[in-house]
Coordinates of N, CA and C in Angstrom, one line a residue:
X1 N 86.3 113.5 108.7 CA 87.0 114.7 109.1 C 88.5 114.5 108.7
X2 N 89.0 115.1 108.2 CA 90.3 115.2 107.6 C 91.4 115.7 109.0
X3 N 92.9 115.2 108.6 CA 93.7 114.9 109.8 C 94.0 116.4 110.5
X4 N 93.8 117.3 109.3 CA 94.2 118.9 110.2 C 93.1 119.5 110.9
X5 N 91.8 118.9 110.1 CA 90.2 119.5 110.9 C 90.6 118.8 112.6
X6 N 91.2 117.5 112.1 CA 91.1 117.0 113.3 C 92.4 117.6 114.6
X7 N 93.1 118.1 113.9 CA 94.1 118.7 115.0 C 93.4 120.0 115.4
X8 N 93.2 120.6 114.6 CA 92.8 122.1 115.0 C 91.5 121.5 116.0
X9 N 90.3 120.8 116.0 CA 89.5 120.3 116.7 C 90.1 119.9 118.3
X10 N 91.0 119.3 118.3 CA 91.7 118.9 119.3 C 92.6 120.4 120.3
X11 N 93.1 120.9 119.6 CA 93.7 122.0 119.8 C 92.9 123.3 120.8
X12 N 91.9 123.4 119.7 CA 90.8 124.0 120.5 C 90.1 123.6 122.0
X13 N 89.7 122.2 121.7 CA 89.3 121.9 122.5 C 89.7 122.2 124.0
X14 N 91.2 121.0 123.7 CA 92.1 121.4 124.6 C 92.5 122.7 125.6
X15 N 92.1 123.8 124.2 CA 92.7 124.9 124.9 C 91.4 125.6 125.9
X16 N 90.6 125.2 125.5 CA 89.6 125.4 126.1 C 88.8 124.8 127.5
X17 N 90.1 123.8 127.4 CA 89.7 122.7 129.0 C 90.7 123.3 129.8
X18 N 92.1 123.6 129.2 CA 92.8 124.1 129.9 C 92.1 125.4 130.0
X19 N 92.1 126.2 130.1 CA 91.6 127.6 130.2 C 90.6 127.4 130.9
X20 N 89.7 126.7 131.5 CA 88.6 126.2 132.5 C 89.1 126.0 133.8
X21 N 90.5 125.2 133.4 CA 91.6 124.7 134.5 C 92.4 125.5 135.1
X22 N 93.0 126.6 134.4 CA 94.0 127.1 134.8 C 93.2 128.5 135.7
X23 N 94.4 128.9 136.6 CA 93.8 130.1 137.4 C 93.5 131.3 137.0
X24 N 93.0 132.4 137.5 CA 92.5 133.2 136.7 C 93.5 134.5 137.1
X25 N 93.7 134.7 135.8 CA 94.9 135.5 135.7 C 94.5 136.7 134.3
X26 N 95.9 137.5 133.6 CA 95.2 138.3 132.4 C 94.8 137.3 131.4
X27 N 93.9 137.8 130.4 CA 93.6 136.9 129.4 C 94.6 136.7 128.3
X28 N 95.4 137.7 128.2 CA 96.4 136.7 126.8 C 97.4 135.5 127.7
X29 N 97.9 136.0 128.9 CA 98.8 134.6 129.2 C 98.3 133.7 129.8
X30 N 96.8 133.6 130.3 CA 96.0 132.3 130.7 C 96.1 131.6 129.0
X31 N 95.7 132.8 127.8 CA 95.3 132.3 126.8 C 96.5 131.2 126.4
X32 N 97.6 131.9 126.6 CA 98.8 131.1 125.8 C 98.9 130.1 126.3
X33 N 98.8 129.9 128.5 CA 99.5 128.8 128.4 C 98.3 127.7 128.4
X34 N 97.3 128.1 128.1 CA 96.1 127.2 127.8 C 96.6 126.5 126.1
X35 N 97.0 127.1 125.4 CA 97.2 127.0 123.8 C 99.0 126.1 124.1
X36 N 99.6 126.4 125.1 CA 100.8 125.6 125.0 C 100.6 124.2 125.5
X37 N 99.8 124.3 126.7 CA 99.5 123.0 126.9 C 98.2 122.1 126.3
X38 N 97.6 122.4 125.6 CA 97.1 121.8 124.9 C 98.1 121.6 123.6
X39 N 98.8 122.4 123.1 CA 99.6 121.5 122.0 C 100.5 120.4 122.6
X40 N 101.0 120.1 123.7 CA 101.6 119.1 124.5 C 100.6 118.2 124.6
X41 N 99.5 118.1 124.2 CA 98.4 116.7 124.6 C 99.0 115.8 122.9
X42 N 99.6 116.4 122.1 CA 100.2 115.6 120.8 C 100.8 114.9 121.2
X43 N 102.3 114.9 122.0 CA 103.3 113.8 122.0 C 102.7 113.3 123.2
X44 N 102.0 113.2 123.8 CA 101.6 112.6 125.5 C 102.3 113.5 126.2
X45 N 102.6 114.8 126.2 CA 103.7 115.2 127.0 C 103.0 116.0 128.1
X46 N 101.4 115.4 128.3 CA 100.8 116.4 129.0 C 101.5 116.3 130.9
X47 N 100.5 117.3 131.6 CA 101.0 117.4 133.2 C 99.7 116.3 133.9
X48 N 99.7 115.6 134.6 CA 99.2 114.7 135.1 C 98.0 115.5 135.4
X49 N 96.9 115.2 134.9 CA 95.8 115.7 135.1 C 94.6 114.6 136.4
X50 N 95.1 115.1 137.5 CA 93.7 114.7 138.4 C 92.5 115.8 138.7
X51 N 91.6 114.9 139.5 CA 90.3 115.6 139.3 C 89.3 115.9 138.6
X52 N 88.4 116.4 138.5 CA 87.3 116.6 137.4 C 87.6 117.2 136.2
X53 N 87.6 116.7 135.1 CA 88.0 117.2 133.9 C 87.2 117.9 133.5
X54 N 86.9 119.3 132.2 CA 86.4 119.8 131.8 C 86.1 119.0 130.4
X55 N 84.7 118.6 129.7 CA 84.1 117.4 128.9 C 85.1 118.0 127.6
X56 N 85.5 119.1 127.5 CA 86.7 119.1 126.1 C 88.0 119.0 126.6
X57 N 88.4 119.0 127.4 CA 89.8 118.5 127.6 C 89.9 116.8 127.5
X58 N 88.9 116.7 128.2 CA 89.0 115.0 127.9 C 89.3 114.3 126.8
X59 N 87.8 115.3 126.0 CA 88.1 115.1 124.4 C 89.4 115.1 123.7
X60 N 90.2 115.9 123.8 CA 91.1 116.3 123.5 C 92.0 115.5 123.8
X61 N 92.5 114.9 125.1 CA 93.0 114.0 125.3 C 93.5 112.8 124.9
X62 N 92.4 112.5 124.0 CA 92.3 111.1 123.8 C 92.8 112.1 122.3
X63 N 91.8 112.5 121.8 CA 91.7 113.3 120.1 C 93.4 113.8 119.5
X64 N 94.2 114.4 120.4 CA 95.2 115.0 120.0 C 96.5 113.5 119.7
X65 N 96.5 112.6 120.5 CA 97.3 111.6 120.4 C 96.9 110.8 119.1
X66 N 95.5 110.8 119.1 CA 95.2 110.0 117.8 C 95.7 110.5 116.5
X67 N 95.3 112.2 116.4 CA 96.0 112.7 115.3 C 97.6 112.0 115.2
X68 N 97.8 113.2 116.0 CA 99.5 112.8 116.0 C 100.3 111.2 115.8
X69 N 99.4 110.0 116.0 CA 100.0 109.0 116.0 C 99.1 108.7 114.3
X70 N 97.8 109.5 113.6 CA 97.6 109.3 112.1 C 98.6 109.5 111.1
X71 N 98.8 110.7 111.8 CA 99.8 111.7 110.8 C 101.0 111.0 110.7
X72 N 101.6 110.3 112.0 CA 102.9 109.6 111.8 C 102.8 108.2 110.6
X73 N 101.6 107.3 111.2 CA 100.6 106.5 110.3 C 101.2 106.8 108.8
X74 N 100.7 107.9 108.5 CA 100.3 108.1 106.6 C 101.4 108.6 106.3
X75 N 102.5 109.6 107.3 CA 103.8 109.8 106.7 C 104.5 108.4 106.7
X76 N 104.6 107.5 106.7 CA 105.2 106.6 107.0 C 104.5 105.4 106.0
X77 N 103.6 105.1 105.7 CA 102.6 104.6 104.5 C 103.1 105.6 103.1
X78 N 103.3 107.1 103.1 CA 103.7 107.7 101.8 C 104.9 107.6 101.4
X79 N 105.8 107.3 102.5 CA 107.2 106.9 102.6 C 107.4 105.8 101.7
X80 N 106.9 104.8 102.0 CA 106.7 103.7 101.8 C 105.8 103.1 100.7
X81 N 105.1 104.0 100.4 CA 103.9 103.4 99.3 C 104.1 102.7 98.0
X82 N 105.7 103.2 97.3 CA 105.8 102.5 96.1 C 106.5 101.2 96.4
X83 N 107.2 100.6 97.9 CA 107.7 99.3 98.2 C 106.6 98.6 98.4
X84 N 105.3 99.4 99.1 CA 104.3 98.5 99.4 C 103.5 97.8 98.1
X85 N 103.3 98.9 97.2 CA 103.0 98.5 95.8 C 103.8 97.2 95.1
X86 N 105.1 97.9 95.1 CA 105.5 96.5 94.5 C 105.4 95.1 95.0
X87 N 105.0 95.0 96.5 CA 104.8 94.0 97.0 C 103.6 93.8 96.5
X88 N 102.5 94.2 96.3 CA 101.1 93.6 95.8 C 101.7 93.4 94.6
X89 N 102.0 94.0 93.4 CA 102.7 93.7 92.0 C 103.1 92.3 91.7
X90 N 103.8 91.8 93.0 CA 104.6 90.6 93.2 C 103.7 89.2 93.1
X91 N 102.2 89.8 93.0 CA 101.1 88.6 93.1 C 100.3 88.7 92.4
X92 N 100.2 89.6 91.5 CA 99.8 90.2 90.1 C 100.0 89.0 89.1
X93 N 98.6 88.7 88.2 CA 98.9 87.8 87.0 C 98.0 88.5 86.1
X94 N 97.6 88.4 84.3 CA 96.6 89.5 84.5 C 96.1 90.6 84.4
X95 N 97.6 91.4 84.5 CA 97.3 92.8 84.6 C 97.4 93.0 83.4
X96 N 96.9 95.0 83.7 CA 97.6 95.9 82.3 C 98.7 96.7 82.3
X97 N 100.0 96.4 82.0 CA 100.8 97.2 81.7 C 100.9 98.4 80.6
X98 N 100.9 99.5 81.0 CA 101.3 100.8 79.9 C 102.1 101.6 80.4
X99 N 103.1 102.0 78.9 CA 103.9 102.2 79.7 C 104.1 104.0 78.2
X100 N 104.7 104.7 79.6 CA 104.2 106.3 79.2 C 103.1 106.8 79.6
X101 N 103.3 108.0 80.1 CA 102.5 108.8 80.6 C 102.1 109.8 80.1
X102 N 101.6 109.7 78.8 CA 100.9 111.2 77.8 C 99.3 111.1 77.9
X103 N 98.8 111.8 77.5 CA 97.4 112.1 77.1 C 97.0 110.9 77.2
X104 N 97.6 110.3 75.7 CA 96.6 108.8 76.0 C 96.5 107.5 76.9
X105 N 97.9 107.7 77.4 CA 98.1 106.8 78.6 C 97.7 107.0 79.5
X106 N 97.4 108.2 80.3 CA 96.4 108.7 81.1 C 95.3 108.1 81.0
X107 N 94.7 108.8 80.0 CA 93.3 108.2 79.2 C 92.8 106.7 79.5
X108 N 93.9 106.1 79.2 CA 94.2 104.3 78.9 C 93.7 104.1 80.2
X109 N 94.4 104.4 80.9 CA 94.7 104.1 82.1 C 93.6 104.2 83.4
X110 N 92.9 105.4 83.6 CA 91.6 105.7 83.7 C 90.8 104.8 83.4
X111 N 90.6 104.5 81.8 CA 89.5 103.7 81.8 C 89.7 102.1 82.1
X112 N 90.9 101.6 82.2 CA 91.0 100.4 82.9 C 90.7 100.4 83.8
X113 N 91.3 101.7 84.6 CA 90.8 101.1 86.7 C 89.2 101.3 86.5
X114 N 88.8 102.4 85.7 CA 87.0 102.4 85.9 C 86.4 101.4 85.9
X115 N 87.2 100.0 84.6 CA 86.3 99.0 84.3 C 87.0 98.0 85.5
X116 N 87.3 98.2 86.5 CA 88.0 97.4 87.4 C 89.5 96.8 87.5
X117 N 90.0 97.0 86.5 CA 90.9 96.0 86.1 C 92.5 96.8 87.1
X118 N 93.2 95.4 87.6 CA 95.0 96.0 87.6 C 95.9 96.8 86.8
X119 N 96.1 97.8 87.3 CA 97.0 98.6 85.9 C 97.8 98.6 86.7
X120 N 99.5 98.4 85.8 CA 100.8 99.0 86.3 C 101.4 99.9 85.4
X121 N 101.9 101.4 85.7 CA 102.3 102.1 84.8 C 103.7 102.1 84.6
X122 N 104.5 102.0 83.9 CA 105.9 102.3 83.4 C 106.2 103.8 82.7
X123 N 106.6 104.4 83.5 CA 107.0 105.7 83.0 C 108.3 106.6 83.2
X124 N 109.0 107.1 82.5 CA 110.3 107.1 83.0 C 110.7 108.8 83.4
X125 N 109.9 109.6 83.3 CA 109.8 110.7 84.0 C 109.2 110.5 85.3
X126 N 109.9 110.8 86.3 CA 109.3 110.5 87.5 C 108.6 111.9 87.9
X127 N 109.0 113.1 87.2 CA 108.2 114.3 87.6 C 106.8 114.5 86.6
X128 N 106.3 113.4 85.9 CA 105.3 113.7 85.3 C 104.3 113.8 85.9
X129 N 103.5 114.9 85.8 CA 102.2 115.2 86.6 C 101.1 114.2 86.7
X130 N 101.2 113.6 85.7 CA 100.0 112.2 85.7 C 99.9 111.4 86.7
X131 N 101.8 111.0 86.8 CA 101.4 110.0 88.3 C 101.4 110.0 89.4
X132 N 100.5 111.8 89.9 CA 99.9 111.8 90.8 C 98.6 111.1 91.1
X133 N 98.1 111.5 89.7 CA 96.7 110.5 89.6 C 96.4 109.3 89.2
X134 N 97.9 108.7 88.8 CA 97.8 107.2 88.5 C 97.7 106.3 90.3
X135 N 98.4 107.4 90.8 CA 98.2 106.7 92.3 C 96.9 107.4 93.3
X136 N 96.5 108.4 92.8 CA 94.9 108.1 93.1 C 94.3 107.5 92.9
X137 N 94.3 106.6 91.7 CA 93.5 105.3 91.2 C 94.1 104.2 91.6
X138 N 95.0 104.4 92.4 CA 96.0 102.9 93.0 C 96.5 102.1 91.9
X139 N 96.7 102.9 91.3 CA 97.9 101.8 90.2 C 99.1 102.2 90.7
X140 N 99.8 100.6 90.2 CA 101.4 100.8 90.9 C 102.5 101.3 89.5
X141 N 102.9 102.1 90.3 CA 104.1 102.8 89.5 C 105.5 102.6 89.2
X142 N 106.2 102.1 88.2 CA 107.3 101.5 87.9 C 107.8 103.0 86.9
X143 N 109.0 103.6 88.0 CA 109.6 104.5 87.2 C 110.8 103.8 86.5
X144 N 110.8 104.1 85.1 CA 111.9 103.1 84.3 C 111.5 103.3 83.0
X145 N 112.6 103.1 81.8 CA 112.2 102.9 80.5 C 111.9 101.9 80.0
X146 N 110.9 102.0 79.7 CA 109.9 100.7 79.0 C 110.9 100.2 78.4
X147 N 112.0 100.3 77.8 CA 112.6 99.5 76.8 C 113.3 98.4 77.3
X148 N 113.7 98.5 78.4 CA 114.9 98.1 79.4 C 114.2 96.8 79.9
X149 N 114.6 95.8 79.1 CA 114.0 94.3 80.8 C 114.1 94.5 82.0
X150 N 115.1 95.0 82.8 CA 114.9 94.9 84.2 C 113.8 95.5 84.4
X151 N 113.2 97.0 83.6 CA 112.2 97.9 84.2 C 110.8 96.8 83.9
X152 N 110.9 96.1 82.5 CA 109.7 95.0 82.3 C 109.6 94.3 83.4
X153 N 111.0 93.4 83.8 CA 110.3 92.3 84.7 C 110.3 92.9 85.9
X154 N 110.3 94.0 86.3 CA 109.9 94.6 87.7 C 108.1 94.6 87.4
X155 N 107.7 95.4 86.4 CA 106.6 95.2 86.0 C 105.8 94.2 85.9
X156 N 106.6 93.3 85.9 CA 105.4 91.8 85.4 C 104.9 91.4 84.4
X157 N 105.6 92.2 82.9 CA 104.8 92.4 81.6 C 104.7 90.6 81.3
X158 N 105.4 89.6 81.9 CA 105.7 88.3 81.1 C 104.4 87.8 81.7
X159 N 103.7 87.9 82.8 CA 102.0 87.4 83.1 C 101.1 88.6 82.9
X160 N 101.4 89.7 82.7 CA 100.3 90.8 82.3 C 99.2 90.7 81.1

């Protein structure tokens, strides 16, 4: 289940335990504040719920906190993902370095990870479309000109 299936899942639910809970009143402002306080089950910011629960608010309970503390998870992992790379890079002997990102380095590159192997790409446009998919294949990304040593031994090219 993907992280927004899983909010909207939560959301619903929620709004739906609330709405069980709350008094009966018209239906669009039972609806809202059923739909406000289930989006408060995200930060923990709910109202102290005693008594018998309705079996989707529960759910929800638990479900809306887990999103919200994923989503913080993987924003925080994407933040971070080319430090974390270079730290695996750092233990790298081995590998394949290529460096450019055209047709055939793509290509290259692809068929290394297929056959298993570590790739590091060196590419000095950082807006090239390719290394979106070089980091779907988990290869690490060294933006820099190949020509340049510093960008090499970031790379590792002297055990590659």
């Amino acid at each position: 289940m993907t992280l927004g299936a899983a909010a909207l899942a939560a959301l619903v639910l929620g709004a739906h335990g609330y709405w069980q809970r709350l008094p009966e009143g018209g239906w669009l402002s039972r609806g809202l504040d059923a739909v406000y306080l289930a989006l408060q089950l995200f930060p923990l910011n709910s109202e102290n719920l005693v008594g018998p629960l309705p079996w989707s608010l529960q759910i929800a309970r638990f479900l809306a906190p887990l999103v919200a503390a994923s989503a913080a998870a993987a924003t925080v992992f994407e933040l971070f993902r080319d430090r974390l790379q270079y730290l695996r890079l750092r233990r790298w002997s081995g590998h394949f370095a290529v460096v450019g990102l055209g047709n055939k380095g793509l290509q290259l590159v692809e068929d290394l990870r297929r056959d298993g192997h570590r790739v590091v790409v060196i590419e000095k446009d950082e807006d090239n479309s390719a290394l979106k998919r070089c980091r779907e294949l988990a290869v690490v990304v060294v933006i820099g000109d190949g020509t340049e040593g510093w960008v090499l031994r970031e790379a590792r090219v002297e055990v590659a």
